[in-house]
Amino acid sequence: EIQQSSTFYRLALEASTSTFDENLTKLLANWRCTALLGYVALCYECNELEQTTQLLQETITLSQTHTFLHHEVHALLSLSRIQHAQGQLFVAQQQLADLLERIPASQSQLVLDIQTAQARLALSAGDHLTLQHWALLRTPHTDFTQRTEEDLLLARWLRTQGKEEEAHQQLEQILLATREAGHTRCMLEVMVEMALSVLACKRRAEAQDMLREVLALALPNQPVRLFLDAGEPVAMLLRSLLPQIYDQPLLAYIRAVLLAFPAHLQPGTPTLAVSLIDPLSPQELRVLRLLVEHRTNAEIAEALVVSINTVRTQVQSIYSKLGVHKRSAASEVARELKLL
């Protein structure tokens, strides 16, 4: 429960601000860093990036003051994830490179954590050489969550290389492990990646079913970064689900997630407007513009010199592609996607 956990972390942070004894200062600082990093994870999941950054800055300052290297490294790893989410890929890569240089080799687990974060950024940058080097040298993490993240990264790499079936087989094994461990967040992340691997195999209906299951499980807590971090293909898949969803809370959740996607996910990537799974035809765009002007079907037919039945068919096609059921919603989505 994200809300309940957030409350617990806030209480822990409030309690750690009071120092009862000077001898307990370092102990309380350590406790506060732990609570801050836990709260950071929740805020990040809710896509509250500004607050997350502020919390991380406090964690970094506190950990440097008390020489908590472990906390400092993990705060900087989280900060690099935020920088990546904000489109600052090079900044994040440079920060991790600088961090790796100053971590002693004796801190082998921290070194591996940084290298895994670098591999994640390398995947986004299309740097397969760095990924290959990491994959060959990696030692599976002792922590279940971290190990699952590494396994997921390998599966994503396979998918980007066109090895969808191999990726899907690995994901099935990871999914089984997360279910047995009862780790819901990891399980949902695996299921999202499975939907993408199935979509890459041109099995769209199956991918939609998988994502619909993820949404149903995620609805009570409504995580956002779960979908945003998976990238543009998930946005397209979510939009394709809209015409099939009639449950209002679920529909509102999907729309909220879609609105959280940035217009440009990375430099050089197309916007959501040009990456609809089924783009609007030039004629449908003309009909859409007239719809937004509140023209009736008869008026649209007259303007475009077509029959009213043709207009009705095109309007329904527009609704389906945009994932809406009425004109007002079509207008809203059209503006959101900069189609007008």
Short mmCIF file of C-alpha atoms in Angstrom, two decimals:
data_model
loop_
_atom_site.label_atom_id
_atom_site.label_comp_id
_atom_site.label_asym_id
_atom_site.label_seq_id
_atom_site.Cartn_x
_atom_site.Cartn_y
_atom_site.Cartn_z
CA GLU A 1 0.00 0.00 0.00
CA ILE A 2 1.74 3.13 -1.24
CA GLN A 3 -0.30 5.57 0.86
CA GLN A 4 0.10 3.57 4.06
CA SER A 5 3.84 3.14 3.50
CA SER A 6 4.18 6.86 2.78
CA THR A 7 2.54 7.62 6.12
CA PHE A 8 4.93 5.30 7.95
CA TYR A 9 7.97 6.86 6.29
CA ARG A 10 6.78 10.40 7.08
CA LEU A 11 6.34 9.43 10.73
CA ALA A 12 9.82 7.90 10.78
CA LEU A 13 11.28 11.07 9.27
CA GLU A 14 9.51 13.25 11.83
CA ALA A 15 10.79 11.07 14.66
CA SER A 16 14.37 11.17 13.38
CA THR A 17 14.50 14.97 13.49
CA SER A 18 14.66 14.93 17.29
CA THR A 19 18.04 14.09 18.76
CA PHE A 20 17.64 12.85 22.31
CA ASP A 21 21.31 12.22 22.98
CA GLU A 22 24.46 13.35 21.21
CA ASN A 23 25.69 9.75 21.22
CA LEU A 24 22.64 8.80 19.16
CA THR A 25 23.22 11.44 16.48
CA LYS A 26 24.90 9.07 14.02
CA LEU A 27 22.38 6.31 14.70
CA LEU A 28 19.49 8.68 14.06
CA ALA A 29 21.19 10.01 10.93
CA ASN A 30 21.54 6.47 9.63
CA TRP A 31 17.88 5.81 10.42
CA ARG A 32 16.88 9.02 8.67
CA CYS A 33 18.85 8.12 5.54
CA THR A 34 17.15 4.73 5.45
CA ALA A 35 13.72 6.35 5.82
CA LEU A 36 14.53 8.98 3.21
CA LEU A 37 15.52 6.37 0.63
CA GLY A 38 12.38 4.38 1.34
CA TYR A 39 10.24 7.47 0.95
CA VAL A 40 12.14 8.36 -2.23
CA ALA A 41 11.13 5.06 -3.81
CA LEU A 42 7.45 5.75 -3.09
CA CYS A 43 7.57 9.34 -4.36
CA TYR A 44 9.35 8.23 -7.50
CA GLU A 45 6.71 5.56 -8.13
CA CYS A 46 4.07 8.29 -7.96
CA ASN A 47 6.14 10.36 -10.44
CA GLU A 48 6.71 13.15 -7.91
CA LEU A 49 10.14 13.88 -9.34
CA GLU A 50 10.68 17.31 -7.82
CA GLN A 51 9.98 16.10 -4.29
CA THR A 52 12.05 12.98 -4.93
CA THR A 53 15.02 15.11 -5.97
CA GLN A 54 14.75 17.25 -2.83
CA LEU A 55 14.67 14.15 -0.62
CA LEU A 56 17.70 12.74 -2.41
CA GLN A 57 19.68 15.95 -1.97
CA GLU A 58 19.05 15.76 1.78
CA THR A 59 20.07 12.09 1.80
CA ILE A 60 23.29 12.84 -0.07
CA THR A 61 24.20 15.71 2.27
CA LEU A 62 23.44 13.68 5.39
CA SER A 63 25.29 10.59 4.16
CA GLN A 64 28.36 12.64 3.22
CA THR A 65 28.35 14.37 6.62
CA HIS A 66 28.33 11.03 8.45
CA THR A 67 30.32 9.06 5.83
CA PHE A 68 27.48 6.66 5.02
CA LEU A 69 28.92 5.52 1.69
CA HIS A 70 26.21 2.93 1.09
CA HIS A 71 23.42 5.50 1.49
CA GLU A 72 25.25 8.07 -0.61
CA VAL A 73 25.75 5.67 -3.51
CA HIS A 74 22.15 4.53 -3.54
CA ALA A 75 20.92 8.10 -3.35
CA LEU A 76 23.08 9.00 -6.35
CA LEU A 77 21.83 5.92 -8.22
CA SER A 78 18.27 7.07 -7.61
CA LEU A 79 19.18 10.58 -8.72
CA SER A 80 20.59 9.22 -11.99
CA ARG A 81 17.29 7.42 -12.57
CA ILE A 82 15.42 10.71 -12.15
CA GLN A 83 17.82 12.49 -14.50
CA HIS A 84 17.19 9.78 -17.07
CA ALA A 85 13.43 10.12 -16.57
CA GLN A 86 13.78 13.86 -17.24
CA GLY A 87 15.64 13.22 -20.49
CA GLN A 88 19.11 14.03 -19.10
CA LEU A 89 20.72 10.78 -20.22
CA PHE A 90 24.24 12.16 -20.68
CA VAL A 91 24.15 13.91 -17.27
CA ALA A 92 23.09 10.65 -15.62
CA GLN A 93 25.82 8.70 -17.41
CA GLN A 94 28.50 11.21 -16.44
CA GLN A 95 27.38 11.20 -12.81
CA LEU A 96 27.63 7.41 -12.63
CA ALA A 97 31.06 7.44 -14.28
CA ASP A 98 32.32 9.98 -11.73
CA LEU A 99 30.79 7.97 -8.89
CA LEU A 100 32.39 4.73 -10.03
CA GLU A 101 35.84 6.36 -10.10
CA ARG A 102 35.76 7.25 -6.42
CA ILE A 103 34.36 3.98 -5.04
CA PRO A 104 37.13 1.69 -3.74
CA ALA A 105 37.35 -1.76 -5.33
CA SER A 106 36.91 -3.26 -1.87
CA GLN A 107 33.28 -2.09 -1.99
CA SER A 108 32.54 -4.71 -4.63
CA GLN A 109 28.75 -4.75 -4.22
CA LEU A 110 28.50 -0.98 -4.59
CA VAL A 111 30.68 -1.18 -7.70
CA LEU A 112 28.36 -3.81 -9.17
CA ASP A 113 25.29 -1.71 -8.34
CA ILE A 114 26.78 1.27 -10.19
CA GLN A 115 27.72 -0.88 -13.17
CA THR A 116 24.17 -2.24 -13.36
CA ALA A 117 22.82 1.32 -13.36
CA GLN A 118 25.28 2.15 -16.15
CA ALA A 119 24.07 -0.86 -18.12
CA ARG A 120 20.47 0.34 -17.75
CA LEU A 121 21.40 3.72 -19.20
CA ALA A 122 23.44 2.02 -21.92
CA LEU A 123 20.32 0.17 -23.07
CA SER A 124 18.48 3.48 -23.46
CA ALA A 125 21.44 4.89 -25.39
CA GLY A 126 21.66 1.84 -27.66
CA ASP A 127 25.15 1.08 -26.34
CA HIS A 128 25.12 -2.70 -26.75
CA LEU A 129 28.87 -3.06 -26.19
CA THR A 130 28.60 -1.76 -22.61
CA LEU A 131 25.62 -4.03 -22.00
CA GLN A 132 27.45 -7.05 -23.36
CA HIS A 133 30.46 -6.31 -21.15
CA TRP A 134 28.21 -5.96 -18.10
CA ALA A 135 26.29 -9.16 -18.89
CA LEU A 136 29.48 -11.20 -19.22
CA LEU A 137 31.02 -9.97 -15.96
CA ARG A 138 27.96 -9.59 -13.73
CA THR A 139 27.54 -11.56 -10.54
CA PRO A 140 23.86 -12.10 -9.64
CA HIS A 141 22.86 -9.81 -6.77
CA THR A 142 22.17 -11.33 -3.36
CA ASP A 143 19.12 -9.08 -2.90
CA PHE A 144 15.98 -10.47 -4.59
CA THR A 145 14.69 -7.12 -5.83
CA GLN A 146 18.05 -6.08 -7.25
CA ARG A 147 18.55 -9.49 -8.85
CA THR A 148 15.13 -9.27 -10.47
CA GLU A 149 16.00 -5.82 -11.85
CA GLU A 150 19.17 -7.28 -13.38
CA ASP A 151 17.28 -10.22 -14.91
CA LEU A 152 14.69 -7.82 -16.33
CA LEU A 153 17.43 -5.69 -17.86
CA LEU A 154 18.85 -8.75 -19.60
CA ALA A 155 15.40 -9.68 -20.91
CA ARG A 156 14.87 -6.14 -22.25
CA TRP A 157 18.23 -6.31 -23.98
CA LEU A 158 17.22 -9.57 -25.67
CA ARG A 159 13.99 -7.95 -26.87
CA THR A 160 15.82 -4.96 -28.35
CA GLN A 161 18.04 -7.40 -30.25
CA GLY A 162 14.99 -9.03 -31.81
CA LYS A 163 15.21 -12.15 -29.62
CA GLU A 164 11.61 -11.83 -28.42
CA GLU A 165 10.93 -15.53 -27.84
CA GLU A 166 14.11 -16.00 -25.80
CA ALA A 167 13.25 -12.90 -23.80
CA HIS A 168 9.73 -14.18 -23.17
CA GLN A 169 11.02 -17.53 -21.90
CA GLN A 170 13.32 -15.78 -19.44
CA LEU A 171 10.50 -13.50 -18.32
CA GLU A 172 8.27 -16.47 -17.56
CA GLN A 173 10.94 -17.79 -15.18
CA ILE A 174 11.35 -14.38 -13.54
CA LEU A 175 7.58 -14.03 -13.17
CA LEU A 176 7.35 -17.39 -11.42
CA ALA A 177 10.10 -16.35 -8.99
CA THR A 178 8.41 -13.04 -8.16
CA ARG A 179 5.07 -14.76 -7.56
CA GLU A 180 6.67 -17.32 -5.27
CA ALA A 181 8.41 -14.51 -3.38
CA GLY A 182 5.15 -12.55 -3.11
CA HIS A 183 6.86 -9.43 -4.47
CA THR A 184 3.99 -7.61 -6.20
CA ARG A 185 5.95 -4.61 -7.52
CA CYS A 186 8.55 -6.82 -9.19
CA MET A 187 5.82 -9.09 -10.53
CA LEU A 188 3.99 -6.17 -12.16
CA GLU A 189 7.20 -4.89 -13.73
CA VAL A 190 7.86 -8.33 -15.19
CA MET A 191 4.31 -8.52 -16.54
CA VAL A 192 4.69 -5.14 -18.27
CA GLU A 193 7.88 -6.34 -19.93
CA MET A 194 6.15 -9.59 -20.94
CA ALA A 195 3.40 -7.57 -22.61
CA LEU A 196 6.04 -5.69 -24.59
CA SER A 197 7.83 -8.88 -25.65
CA VAL A 198 4.51 -10.33 -26.84
CA LEU A 199 3.71 -7.08 -28.67
CA ALA A 200 7.10 -7.29 -30.40
CA CYS A 201 6.04 -10.74 -31.65
CA LYS A 202 3.00 -9.10 -33.31
CA ARG A 203 0.58 -10.68 -30.82
CA ARG A 204 -1.23 -7.46 -30.01
CA ALA A 205 -4.40 -8.96 -28.48
CA GLU A 206 -2.33 -11.08 -26.08
CA ALA A 207 -0.22 -8.06 -25.13
CA GLN A 208 -3.38 -6.05 -24.44
CA ASP A 209 -4.74 -8.83 -22.21
CA MET A 210 -1.49 -8.91 -20.23
CA LEU A 211 -1.42 -5.15 -19.75
CA ARG A 212 -5.08 -5.13 -18.76
CA GLU A 213 -4.23 -7.65 -16.01
CA VAL A 214 -1.37 -5.42 -14.82
CA LEU A 215 -3.70 -2.42 -14.70
CA ALA A 216 -6.28 -4.30 -12.66
CA LEU A 217 -3.64 -5.33 -10.13
CA ALA A 218 -2.06 -1.87 -10.04
CA LEU A 219 -5.33 0.08 -9.75
CA PRO A 220 -5.59 0.07 -5.91
CA ASN A 221 -2.20 1.83 -5.55
CA GLN A 222 -2.06 3.48 -9.00
CA PRO A 223 1.71 3.47 -9.58
CA VAL A 224 2.84 5.65 -12.48
CA ARG A 225 6.55 5.02 -13.06
CA LEU A 226 5.78 1.32 -13.49
CA PHE A 227 4.50 2.27 -16.94
CA LEU A 228 6.52 5.40 -17.70
CA ASP A 229 9.86 3.65 -17.19
CA ALA A 230 8.85 1.00 -19.73
CA GLY A 231 8.81 3.69 -22.42
CA GLU A 232 6.82 4.67 -25.47
CA PRO A 233 5.62 1.18 -26.50
CA VAL A 234 3.64 0.97 -23.26
CA ALA A 235 2.04 4.35 -23.97
CA MET A 236 0.90 3.08 -27.36
CA LEU A 237 -0.41 -0.14 -25.83
CA LEU A 238 -2.26 1.74 -23.09
CA ARG A 239 -3.90 4.00 -25.64
CA SER A 240 -4.99 1.00 -27.69
CA LEU A 241 -6.80 -0.32 -24.60
CA LEU A 242 -8.95 2.77 -24.07
CA PRO A 243 -11.79 1.75 -26.42
CA GLN A 244 -12.07 -1.57 -24.55
CA ILE A 245 -12.29 -0.09 -21.04
CA TYR A 246 -15.63 0.99 -19.59
CA ASP A 247 -14.79 0.84 -15.88
CA GLN A 248 -14.51 4.53 -14.96
CA PRO A 249 -11.86 4.27 -12.19
CA LEU A 250 -9.66 2.14 -14.45
CA LEU A 251 -10.23 4.47 -17.39
CA ALA A 252 -9.28 7.48 -15.26
CA TYR A 253 -6.12 5.69 -14.10
CA ILE A 254 -5.05 4.91 -17.68
CA ARG A 255 -5.64 8.49 -18.75
CA ALA A 256 -3.64 9.79 -15.78
CA VAL A 257 -0.72 7.56 -16.73
CA LEU A 258 -0.89 8.63 -20.38
CA LEU A 259 -0.89 12.29 -19.38
CA ALA A 260 2.25 11.67 -17.30
CA PHE A 261 4.23 10.57 -20.36
CA PRO A 262 6.49 13.36 -21.66
CA ALA A 263 5.98 14.61 -25.19
CA HIS A 264 9.49 13.47 -26.05
CA LEU A 265 10.74 10.39 -24.22
CA GLN A 266 14.34 10.78 -25.41
CA PRO A 267 16.11 12.95 -27.98
CA GLY A 268 15.32 11.57 -31.40
CA THR A 269 12.26 9.55 -30.37
CA PRO A 270 8.90 10.40 -31.88
CA THR A 271 6.14 11.95 -29.83
CA LEU A 272 3.06 10.05 -28.83
CA ALA A 273 1.21 11.97 -31.51
CA VAL A 274 3.07 10.28 -34.33
CA SER A 275 3.33 6.90 -32.64
CA LEU A 276 -0.26 5.82 -32.22
CA ILE A 277 -0.46 2.08 -32.83
CA ASP A 278 -2.90 2.86 -35.66
CA PRO A 279 -2.26 6.44 -36.92
CA LEU A 280 -5.05 8.60 -38.29
CA SER A 281 -5.27 8.85 -42.06
CA PRO A 282 -5.14 12.29 -43.75
CA GLN A 283 -8.90 12.12 -44.34
CA GLU A 284 -9.53 11.19 -40.68
CA LEU A 285 -7.43 14.16 -39.60
CA ARG A 286 -9.61 16.42 -41.74
CA VAL A 287 -12.74 14.94 -40.16
CA LEU A 288 -11.21 15.35 -36.69
CA ARG A 289 -10.53 19.05 -37.23
CA LEU A 290 -14.16 19.59 -38.21
CA LEU A 291 -15.32 17.55 -35.22
CA VAL A 292 -13.35 19.81 -32.92
CA GLU A 293 -15.11 22.79 -34.52
CA HIS A 294 -18.42 21.21 -33.37
CA ARG A 295 -19.61 20.53 -36.91
CA THR A 296 -22.46 18.04 -37.33
CA ASN A 297 -22.02 14.90 -39.43
CA ALA A 298 -24.10 16.52 -42.16
CA GLU A 299 -21.92 19.64 -42.15
CA ILE A 300 -18.74 17.53 -42.27
CA ALA A 301 -20.13 15.51 -45.17
CA GLU A 302 -20.95 18.69 -47.06
CA ALA A 303 -17.52 20.22 -46.39
CA LEU A 304 -15.63 17.12 -47.50
CA VAL A 305 -18.04 16.18 -50.29
CA VAL A 306 -18.74 12.68 -48.96
CA SER A 307 -21.84 10.87 -47.73
CA ILE A 308 -23.05 11.08 -44.13
CA ASN A 309 -22.55 7.31 -43.80
CA THR A 310 -18.91 7.76 -44.79
CA VAL A 311 -18.51 10.45 -42.14
CA ARG A 312 -20.10 8.20 -39.50
CA THR A 313 -17.69 5.40 -40.38
CA GLN A 314 -14.69 7.74 -40.22
CA VAL A 315 -15.83 9.22 -36.89
CA GLN A 316 -16.08 5.75 -35.35
CA SER A 317 -12.62 4.91 -36.71
CA ILE A 318 -11.23 8.10 -35.15
CA TYR A 319 -12.83 7.24 -31.80
CA SER A 320 -11.32 3.76 -31.90
CA LYS A 321 -7.81 4.97 -32.75
CA LEU A 322 -7.85 7.70 -30.11
CA GLY A 323 -9.42 5.44 -27.50
CA VAL A 324 -12.48 7.60 -26.85
CA HIS A 325 -16.25 7.23 -27.04
CA LYS A 326 -17.50 10.78 -27.69
CA ARG A 327 -16.64 14.04 -29.45
CA SER A 328 -15.57 16.02 -26.40
CA ALA A 329 -13.07 13.31 -25.45
CA ALA A 330 -11.79 13.17 -29.04
CA SER A 331 -11.15 16.92 -28.93
CA GLU A 332 -9.30 16.61 -25.63
CA VAL A 333 -7.07 13.77 -26.83
CA ALA A 334 -6.42 15.50 -30.17
CA ARG A 335 -5.11 18.59 -28.35
CA GLU A 336 -3.11 16.44 -25.95
CA LEU A 337 -1.41 14.68 -28.86
CA LYS A 338 -1.00 17.89 -30.88
CA LEU A 339 -2.96 16.46 -33.79
CA LEU A 340 -4.68 19.75 -34.60
#
